[in-house]
Short mmCIF file of C-alpha atoms in Angstrom, two decimals:
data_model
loop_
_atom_site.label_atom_id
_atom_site.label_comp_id
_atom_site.label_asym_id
_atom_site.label_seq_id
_atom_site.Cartn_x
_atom_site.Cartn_y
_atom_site.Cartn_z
CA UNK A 1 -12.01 -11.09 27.50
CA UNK A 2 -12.16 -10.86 23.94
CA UNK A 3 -10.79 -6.89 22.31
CA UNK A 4 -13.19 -4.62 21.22
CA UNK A 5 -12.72 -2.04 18.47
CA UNK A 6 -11.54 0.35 21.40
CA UNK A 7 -8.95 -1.96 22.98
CA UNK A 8 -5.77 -0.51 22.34
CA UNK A 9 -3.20 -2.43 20.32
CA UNK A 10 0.60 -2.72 20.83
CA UNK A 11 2.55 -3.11 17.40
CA UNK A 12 5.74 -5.44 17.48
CA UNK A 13 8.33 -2.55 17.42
CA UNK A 14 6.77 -1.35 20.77
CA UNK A 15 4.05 1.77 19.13
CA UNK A 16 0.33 1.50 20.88
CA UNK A 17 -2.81 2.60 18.48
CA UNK A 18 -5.18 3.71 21.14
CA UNK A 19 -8.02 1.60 18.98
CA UNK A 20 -7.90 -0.68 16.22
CA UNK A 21 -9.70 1.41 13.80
CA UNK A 22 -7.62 2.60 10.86
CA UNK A 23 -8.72 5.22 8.56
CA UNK A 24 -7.33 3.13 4.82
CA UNK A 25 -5.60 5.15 2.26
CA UNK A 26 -7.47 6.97 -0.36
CA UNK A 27 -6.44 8.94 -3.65
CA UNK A 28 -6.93 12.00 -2.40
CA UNK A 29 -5.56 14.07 -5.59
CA UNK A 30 -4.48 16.93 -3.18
CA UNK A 31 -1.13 17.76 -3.96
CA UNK A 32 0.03 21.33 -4.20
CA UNK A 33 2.76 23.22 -5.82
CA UNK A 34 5.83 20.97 -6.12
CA UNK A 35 3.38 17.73 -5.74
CA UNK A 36 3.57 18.86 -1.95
CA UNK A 37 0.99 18.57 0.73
CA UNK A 38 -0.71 22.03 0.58
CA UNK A 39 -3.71 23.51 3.47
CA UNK A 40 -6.69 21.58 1.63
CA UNK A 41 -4.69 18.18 2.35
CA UNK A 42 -3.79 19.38 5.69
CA UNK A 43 -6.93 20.78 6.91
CA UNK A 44 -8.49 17.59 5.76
CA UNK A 45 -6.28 15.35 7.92
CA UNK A 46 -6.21 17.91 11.08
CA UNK A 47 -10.15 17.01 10.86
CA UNK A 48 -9.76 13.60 10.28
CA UNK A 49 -6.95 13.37 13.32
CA UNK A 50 -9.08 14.49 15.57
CA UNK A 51 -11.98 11.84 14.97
CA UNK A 52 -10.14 9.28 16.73
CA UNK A 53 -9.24 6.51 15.28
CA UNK A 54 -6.09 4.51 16.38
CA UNK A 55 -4.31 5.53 12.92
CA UNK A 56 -4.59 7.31 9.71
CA UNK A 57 -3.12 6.04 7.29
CA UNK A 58 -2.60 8.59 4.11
CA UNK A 59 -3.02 8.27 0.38
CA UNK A 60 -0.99 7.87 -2.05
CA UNK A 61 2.70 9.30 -1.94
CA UNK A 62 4.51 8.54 -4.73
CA UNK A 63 8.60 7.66 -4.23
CA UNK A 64 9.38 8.59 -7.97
CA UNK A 65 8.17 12.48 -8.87
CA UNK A 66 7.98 10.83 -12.73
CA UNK A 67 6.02 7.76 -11.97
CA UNK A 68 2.60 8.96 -11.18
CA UNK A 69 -1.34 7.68 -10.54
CA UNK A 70 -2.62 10.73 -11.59
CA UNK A 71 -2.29 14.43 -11.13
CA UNK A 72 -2.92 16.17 -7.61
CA UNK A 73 -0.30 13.15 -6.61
CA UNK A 74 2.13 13.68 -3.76
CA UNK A 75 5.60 12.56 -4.02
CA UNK A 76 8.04 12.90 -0.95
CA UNK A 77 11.58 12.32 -2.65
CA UNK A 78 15.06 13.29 -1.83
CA UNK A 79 14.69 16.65 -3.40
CA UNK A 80 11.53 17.48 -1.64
CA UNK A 81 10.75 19.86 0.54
CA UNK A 82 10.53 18.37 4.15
CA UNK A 83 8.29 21.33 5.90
CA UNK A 84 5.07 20.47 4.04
CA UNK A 85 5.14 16.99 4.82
CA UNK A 86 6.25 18.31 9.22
CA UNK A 87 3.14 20.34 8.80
CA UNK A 88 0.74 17.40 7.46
CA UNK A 89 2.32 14.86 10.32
CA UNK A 90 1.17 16.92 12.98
CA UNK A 91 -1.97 18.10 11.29
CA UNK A 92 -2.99 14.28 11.46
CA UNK A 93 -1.32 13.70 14.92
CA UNK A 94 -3.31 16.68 16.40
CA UNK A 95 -6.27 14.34 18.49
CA UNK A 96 -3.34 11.89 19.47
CA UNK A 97 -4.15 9.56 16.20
CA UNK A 98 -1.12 7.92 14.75
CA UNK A 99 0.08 9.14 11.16
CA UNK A 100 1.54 6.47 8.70
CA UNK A 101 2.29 7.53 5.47
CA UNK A 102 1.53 4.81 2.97
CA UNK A 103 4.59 4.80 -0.04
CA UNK A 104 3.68 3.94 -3.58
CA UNK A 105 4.91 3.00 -6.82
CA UNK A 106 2.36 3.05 -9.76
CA UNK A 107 4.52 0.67 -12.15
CA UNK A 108 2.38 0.51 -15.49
CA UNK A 109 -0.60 1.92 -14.18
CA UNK A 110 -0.21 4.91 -15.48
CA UNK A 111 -2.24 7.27 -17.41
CA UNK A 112 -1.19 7.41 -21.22
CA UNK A 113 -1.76 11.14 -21.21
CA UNK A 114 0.66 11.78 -17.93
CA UNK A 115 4.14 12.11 -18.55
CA UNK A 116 7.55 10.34 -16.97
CA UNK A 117 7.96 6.93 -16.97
CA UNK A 118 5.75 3.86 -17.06
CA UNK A 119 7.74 0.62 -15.79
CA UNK A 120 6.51 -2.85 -15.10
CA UNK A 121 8.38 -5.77 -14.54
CA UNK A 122 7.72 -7.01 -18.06
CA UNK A 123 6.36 -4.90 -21.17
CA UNK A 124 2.94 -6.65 -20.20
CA UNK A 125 0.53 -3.45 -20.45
CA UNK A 126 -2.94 -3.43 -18.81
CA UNK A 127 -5.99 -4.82 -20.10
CA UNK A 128 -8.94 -3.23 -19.71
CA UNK A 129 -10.76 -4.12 -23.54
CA UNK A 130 -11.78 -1.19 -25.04
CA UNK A 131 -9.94 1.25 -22.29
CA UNK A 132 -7.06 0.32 -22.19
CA UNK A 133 -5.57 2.60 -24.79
CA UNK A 134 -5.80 5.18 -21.72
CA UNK A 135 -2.67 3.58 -19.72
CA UNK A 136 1.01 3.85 -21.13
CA UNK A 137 2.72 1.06 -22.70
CA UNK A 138 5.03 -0.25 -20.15
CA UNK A 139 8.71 -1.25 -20.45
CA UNK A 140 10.52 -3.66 -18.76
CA UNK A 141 12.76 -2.75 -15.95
CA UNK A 142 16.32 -3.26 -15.94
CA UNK A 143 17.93 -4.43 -12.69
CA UNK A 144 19.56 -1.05 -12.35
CA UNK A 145 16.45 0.62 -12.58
CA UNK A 146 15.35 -2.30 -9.79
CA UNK A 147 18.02 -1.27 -7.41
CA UNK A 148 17.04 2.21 -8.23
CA UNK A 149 13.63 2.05 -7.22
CA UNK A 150 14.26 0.05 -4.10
CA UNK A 151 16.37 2.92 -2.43
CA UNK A 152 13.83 5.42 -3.58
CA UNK A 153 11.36 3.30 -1.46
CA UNK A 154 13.79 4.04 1.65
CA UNK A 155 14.91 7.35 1.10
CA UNK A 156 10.68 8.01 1.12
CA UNK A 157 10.54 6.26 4.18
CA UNK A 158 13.34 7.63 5.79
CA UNK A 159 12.35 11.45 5.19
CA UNK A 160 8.54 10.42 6.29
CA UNK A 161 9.94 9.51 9.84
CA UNK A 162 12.35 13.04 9.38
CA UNK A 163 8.82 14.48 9.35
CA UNK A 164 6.95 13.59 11.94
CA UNK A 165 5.31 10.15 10.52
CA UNK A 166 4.91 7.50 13.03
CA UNK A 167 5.29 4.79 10.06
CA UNK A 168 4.79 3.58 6.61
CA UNK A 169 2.98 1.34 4.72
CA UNK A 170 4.70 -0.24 1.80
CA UNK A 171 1.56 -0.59 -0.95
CA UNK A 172 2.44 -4.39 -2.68
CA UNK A 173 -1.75 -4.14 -3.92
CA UNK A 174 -4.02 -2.69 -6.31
CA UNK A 175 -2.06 -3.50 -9.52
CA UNK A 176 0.63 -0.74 -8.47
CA UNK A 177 4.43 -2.10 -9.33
CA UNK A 178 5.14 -4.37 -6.72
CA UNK A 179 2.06 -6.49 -6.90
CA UNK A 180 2.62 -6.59 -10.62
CA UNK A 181 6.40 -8.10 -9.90
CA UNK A 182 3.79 -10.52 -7.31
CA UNK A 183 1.74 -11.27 -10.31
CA UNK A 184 2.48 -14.27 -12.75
CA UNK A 185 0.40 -13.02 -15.27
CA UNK A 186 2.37 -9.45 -15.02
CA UNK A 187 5.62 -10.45 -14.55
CA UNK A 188 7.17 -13.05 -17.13
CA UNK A 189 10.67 -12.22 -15.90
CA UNK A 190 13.29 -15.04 -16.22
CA UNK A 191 15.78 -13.43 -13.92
CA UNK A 192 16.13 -13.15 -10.32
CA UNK A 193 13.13 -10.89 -10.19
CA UNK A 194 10.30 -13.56 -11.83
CA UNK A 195 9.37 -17.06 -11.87
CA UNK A 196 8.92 -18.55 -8.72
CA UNK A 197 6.57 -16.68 -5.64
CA UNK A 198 9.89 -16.30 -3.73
CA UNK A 199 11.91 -14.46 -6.87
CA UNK A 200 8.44 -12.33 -7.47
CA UNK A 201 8.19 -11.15 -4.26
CA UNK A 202 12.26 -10.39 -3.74
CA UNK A 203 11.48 -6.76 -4.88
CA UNK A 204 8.44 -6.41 -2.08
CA UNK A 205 11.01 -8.35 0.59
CA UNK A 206 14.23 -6.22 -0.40
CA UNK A 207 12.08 -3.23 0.01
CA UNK A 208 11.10 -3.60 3.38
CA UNK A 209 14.29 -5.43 4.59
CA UNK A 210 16.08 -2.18 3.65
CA UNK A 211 13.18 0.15 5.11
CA UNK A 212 13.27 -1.75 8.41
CA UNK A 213 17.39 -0.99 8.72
CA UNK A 214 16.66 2.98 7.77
CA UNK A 215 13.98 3.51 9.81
CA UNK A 216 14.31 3.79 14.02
CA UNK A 217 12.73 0.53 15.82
CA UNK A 218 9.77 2.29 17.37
CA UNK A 219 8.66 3.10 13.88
CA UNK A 220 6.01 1.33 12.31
CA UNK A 221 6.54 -0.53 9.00
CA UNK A 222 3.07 -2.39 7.47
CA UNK A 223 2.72 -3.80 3.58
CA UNK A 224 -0.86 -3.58 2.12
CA UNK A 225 -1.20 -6.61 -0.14
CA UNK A 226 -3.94 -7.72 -1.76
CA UNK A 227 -5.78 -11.11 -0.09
CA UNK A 228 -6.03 -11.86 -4.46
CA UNK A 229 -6.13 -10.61 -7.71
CA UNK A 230 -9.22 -11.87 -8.74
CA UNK A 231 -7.80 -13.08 -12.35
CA UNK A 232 -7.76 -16.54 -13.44
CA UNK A 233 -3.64 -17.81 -12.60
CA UNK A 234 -2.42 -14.04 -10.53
CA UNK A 235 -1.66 -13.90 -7.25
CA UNK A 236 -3.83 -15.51 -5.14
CA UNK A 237 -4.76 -16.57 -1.24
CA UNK A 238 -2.04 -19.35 -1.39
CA UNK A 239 0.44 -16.99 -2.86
CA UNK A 240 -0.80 -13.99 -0.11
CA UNK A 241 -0.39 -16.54 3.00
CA UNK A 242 3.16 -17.08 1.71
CA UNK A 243 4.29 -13.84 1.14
CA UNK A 244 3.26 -13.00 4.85
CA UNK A 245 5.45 -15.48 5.80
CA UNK A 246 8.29 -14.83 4.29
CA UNK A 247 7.83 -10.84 5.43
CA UNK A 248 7.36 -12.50 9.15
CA UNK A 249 11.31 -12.32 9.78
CA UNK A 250 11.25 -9.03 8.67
CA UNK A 251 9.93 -6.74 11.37
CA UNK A 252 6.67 -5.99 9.70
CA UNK A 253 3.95 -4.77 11.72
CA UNK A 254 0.71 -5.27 10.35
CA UNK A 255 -0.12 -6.67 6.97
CA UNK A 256 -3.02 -5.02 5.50
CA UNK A 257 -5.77 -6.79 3.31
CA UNK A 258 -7.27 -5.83 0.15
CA UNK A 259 -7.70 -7.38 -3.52
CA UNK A 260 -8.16 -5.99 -7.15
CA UNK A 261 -6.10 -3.99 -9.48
CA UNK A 262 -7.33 -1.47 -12.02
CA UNK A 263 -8.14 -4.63 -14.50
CA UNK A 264 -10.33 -6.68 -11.86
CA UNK A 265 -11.15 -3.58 -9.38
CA UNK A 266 -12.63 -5.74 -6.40
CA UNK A 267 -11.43 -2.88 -3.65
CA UNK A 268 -14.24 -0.71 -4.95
CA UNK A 269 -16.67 -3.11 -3.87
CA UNK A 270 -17.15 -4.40 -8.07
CA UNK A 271 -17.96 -8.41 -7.34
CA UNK A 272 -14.97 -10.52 -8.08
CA UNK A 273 -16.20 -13.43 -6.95
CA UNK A 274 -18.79 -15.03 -4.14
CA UNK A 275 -16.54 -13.98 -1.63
CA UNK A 276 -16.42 -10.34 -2.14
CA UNK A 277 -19.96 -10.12 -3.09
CA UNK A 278 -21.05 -8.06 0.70
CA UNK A 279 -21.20 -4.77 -0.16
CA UNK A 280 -19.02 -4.29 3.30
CA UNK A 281 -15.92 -6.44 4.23
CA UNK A 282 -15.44 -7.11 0.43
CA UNK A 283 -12.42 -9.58 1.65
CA UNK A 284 -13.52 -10.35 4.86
CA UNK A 285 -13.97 -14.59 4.39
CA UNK A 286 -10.29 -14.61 2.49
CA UNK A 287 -8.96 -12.58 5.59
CA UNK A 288 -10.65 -14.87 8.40
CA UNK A 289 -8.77 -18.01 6.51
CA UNK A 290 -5.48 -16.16 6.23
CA UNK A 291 -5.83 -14.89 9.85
CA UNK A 292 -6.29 -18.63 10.81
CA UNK A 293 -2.25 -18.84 10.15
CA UNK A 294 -0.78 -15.60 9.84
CA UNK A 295 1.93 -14.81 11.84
CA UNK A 296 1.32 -10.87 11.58
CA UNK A 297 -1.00 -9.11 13.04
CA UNK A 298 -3.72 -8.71 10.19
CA UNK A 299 -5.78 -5.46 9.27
CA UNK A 300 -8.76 -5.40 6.67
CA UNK A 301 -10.01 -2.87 4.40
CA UNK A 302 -12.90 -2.80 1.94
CA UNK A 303 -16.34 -0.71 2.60
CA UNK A 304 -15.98 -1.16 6.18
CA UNK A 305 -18.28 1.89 7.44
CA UNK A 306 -20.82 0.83 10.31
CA UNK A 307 -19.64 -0.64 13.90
CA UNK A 308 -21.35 -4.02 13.70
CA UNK A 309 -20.01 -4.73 10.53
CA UNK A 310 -16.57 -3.92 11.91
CA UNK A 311 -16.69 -6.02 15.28
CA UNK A 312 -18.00 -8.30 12.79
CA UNK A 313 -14.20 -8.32 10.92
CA UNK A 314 -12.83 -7.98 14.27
CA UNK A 315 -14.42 -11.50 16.00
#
């Protein structure tokens, strides 16, 4: 008998989502004092843990407190405060959902106007024509600021289980840093770190190798990575079927599917291309071919809002 959308669904490290609806991250722009979780991001995931789903999965936390998408962003570092983020686990835990907190690094994207640092794995800045004056000009990261960002990534991850979490979701899409280091036409890197798919995605794999040893086995660890970039020569399906591969051997969980970045913005339902023109499952015909293959258990975001159009991703 084929699973419905309320078949529960065993992860590899042993946790069971009650269903197989996710609630995807969103910028919610919530942060309070000390770019903490405050009651308005709280109450708002108490009443979202209580709808049901099988897992919500949060927006937006930031493992550098001076590389930021915007303000209202939370950052959980190694100076933060851990009772905020205790309160905000259990807040979205309260129905019996599952809480995963999904970790970010904006890389360039960054507004001009915010301050801190704007990194990319070359000095390539974004392109938006006549807006693109609004992001920072990015500089090139140095390995040691590399190595540096890879343990913030796992120090994040390690205080989100501290809290309460039930996992994390290491964000490789949307433009954000490491699906520029993915990108060819971001990253022109002649080190270890660029060139070929398998040096471009050493940052993503390094991440999540490391995560994996800091985090307890019952403890979820996805990636969200984008099914394409939707540019002419980026990342691509190809490039996205072996990336999943080569995060296979790492104990990842669920890969979850989107596209765009701030320059080609597919994941707000924008037409990329003939395959993301539905206004609901923007990436659903690049998921069904990847699923075809893909030795991870695959979840899909994009506009997904009514029930037939989600059995529809889930046949």
């Amino acid at each position: 008998m084929s699973p419905t959308l309320f078949t529960p669904f065993t992860l590899a490290s042993g946790q069971t989502l009650r269903n197989r609806i996710a609630k995807a991250a969103m910028e919610e722009g919530l942060a309070g004092p000390g770019q903490a979780p405050d009651d308005r991001l709280i109450a708002l995931y108490h009443r979202w843990g209580v709808g049901g789903a099988g897992v919500l999965i949060t927006g937006n936390v930031m493992v550098h407190a001076e590389a930021l998408t915007g303000p209202g962003g939370v950052v959980l570092d190694a100076n933060s405060p851990l009772e905020p983020f205790v309160k905000w686990a259990k807040a979205g835990k309260a129905g019996g959902t599952k809480m995963w907190m999904q970790i970010s690094h904006p890389g360039r994207q960054v507004n001009a106007n915010m301050p801190g640092v704007v990194w990319g794995p070359s000095d390539v800045a974004v392109d938006v024509g006549k807006h693109s004056k609004r992001f920072g000009r990015p500089s090139a990261m140095t390995p040691q600021q590399i190595s540096a960002t890879i343990q913030r990534f796992v120090t994040t991850a390690a205080r989100a289980e501290e809290a309460g979490f039930d996992g994390v979701e290491v964000h490789a899409a949307h433009g954000y840093l490491l699906s520029q280091f993915l990108s060819p036409l971001v990253n022109a890197r002649t080190d270890e770190w660029g060139g070929s798919l398998e040096n471009r995605a050493r940052l993503l794999l390094e991440i999540v190798r490391q995560v994996r040893l800091a985090v307890s086995p019952e403890f979820a660890v996805a990636v969200k990575l984008n099914s394409a970039d939707f540019q002419r020569g980026g990342f691509d399906a190809d490039d996205a079927l072996r990336v999943i591969e080569m995060l296979a051997p790492l104990g990842v969980d669920v890969v979850e599917l989107s596209g765009g970045s701030y320059e080609s913005p597919a994941m707000t339902g924008r037409a990329a291309d003939s395959r993301t023109a539905a206004r609901e499952a923007y990436f659903l015909e690049l998921a069904a071919e990847l699923a075809k293959t893909s030795p991870i258990p695959l979840m899909l975001t994009g506009g997904i809002t009514r029930q037939d159009t989600a059995n529809t991703v889930l046949a």
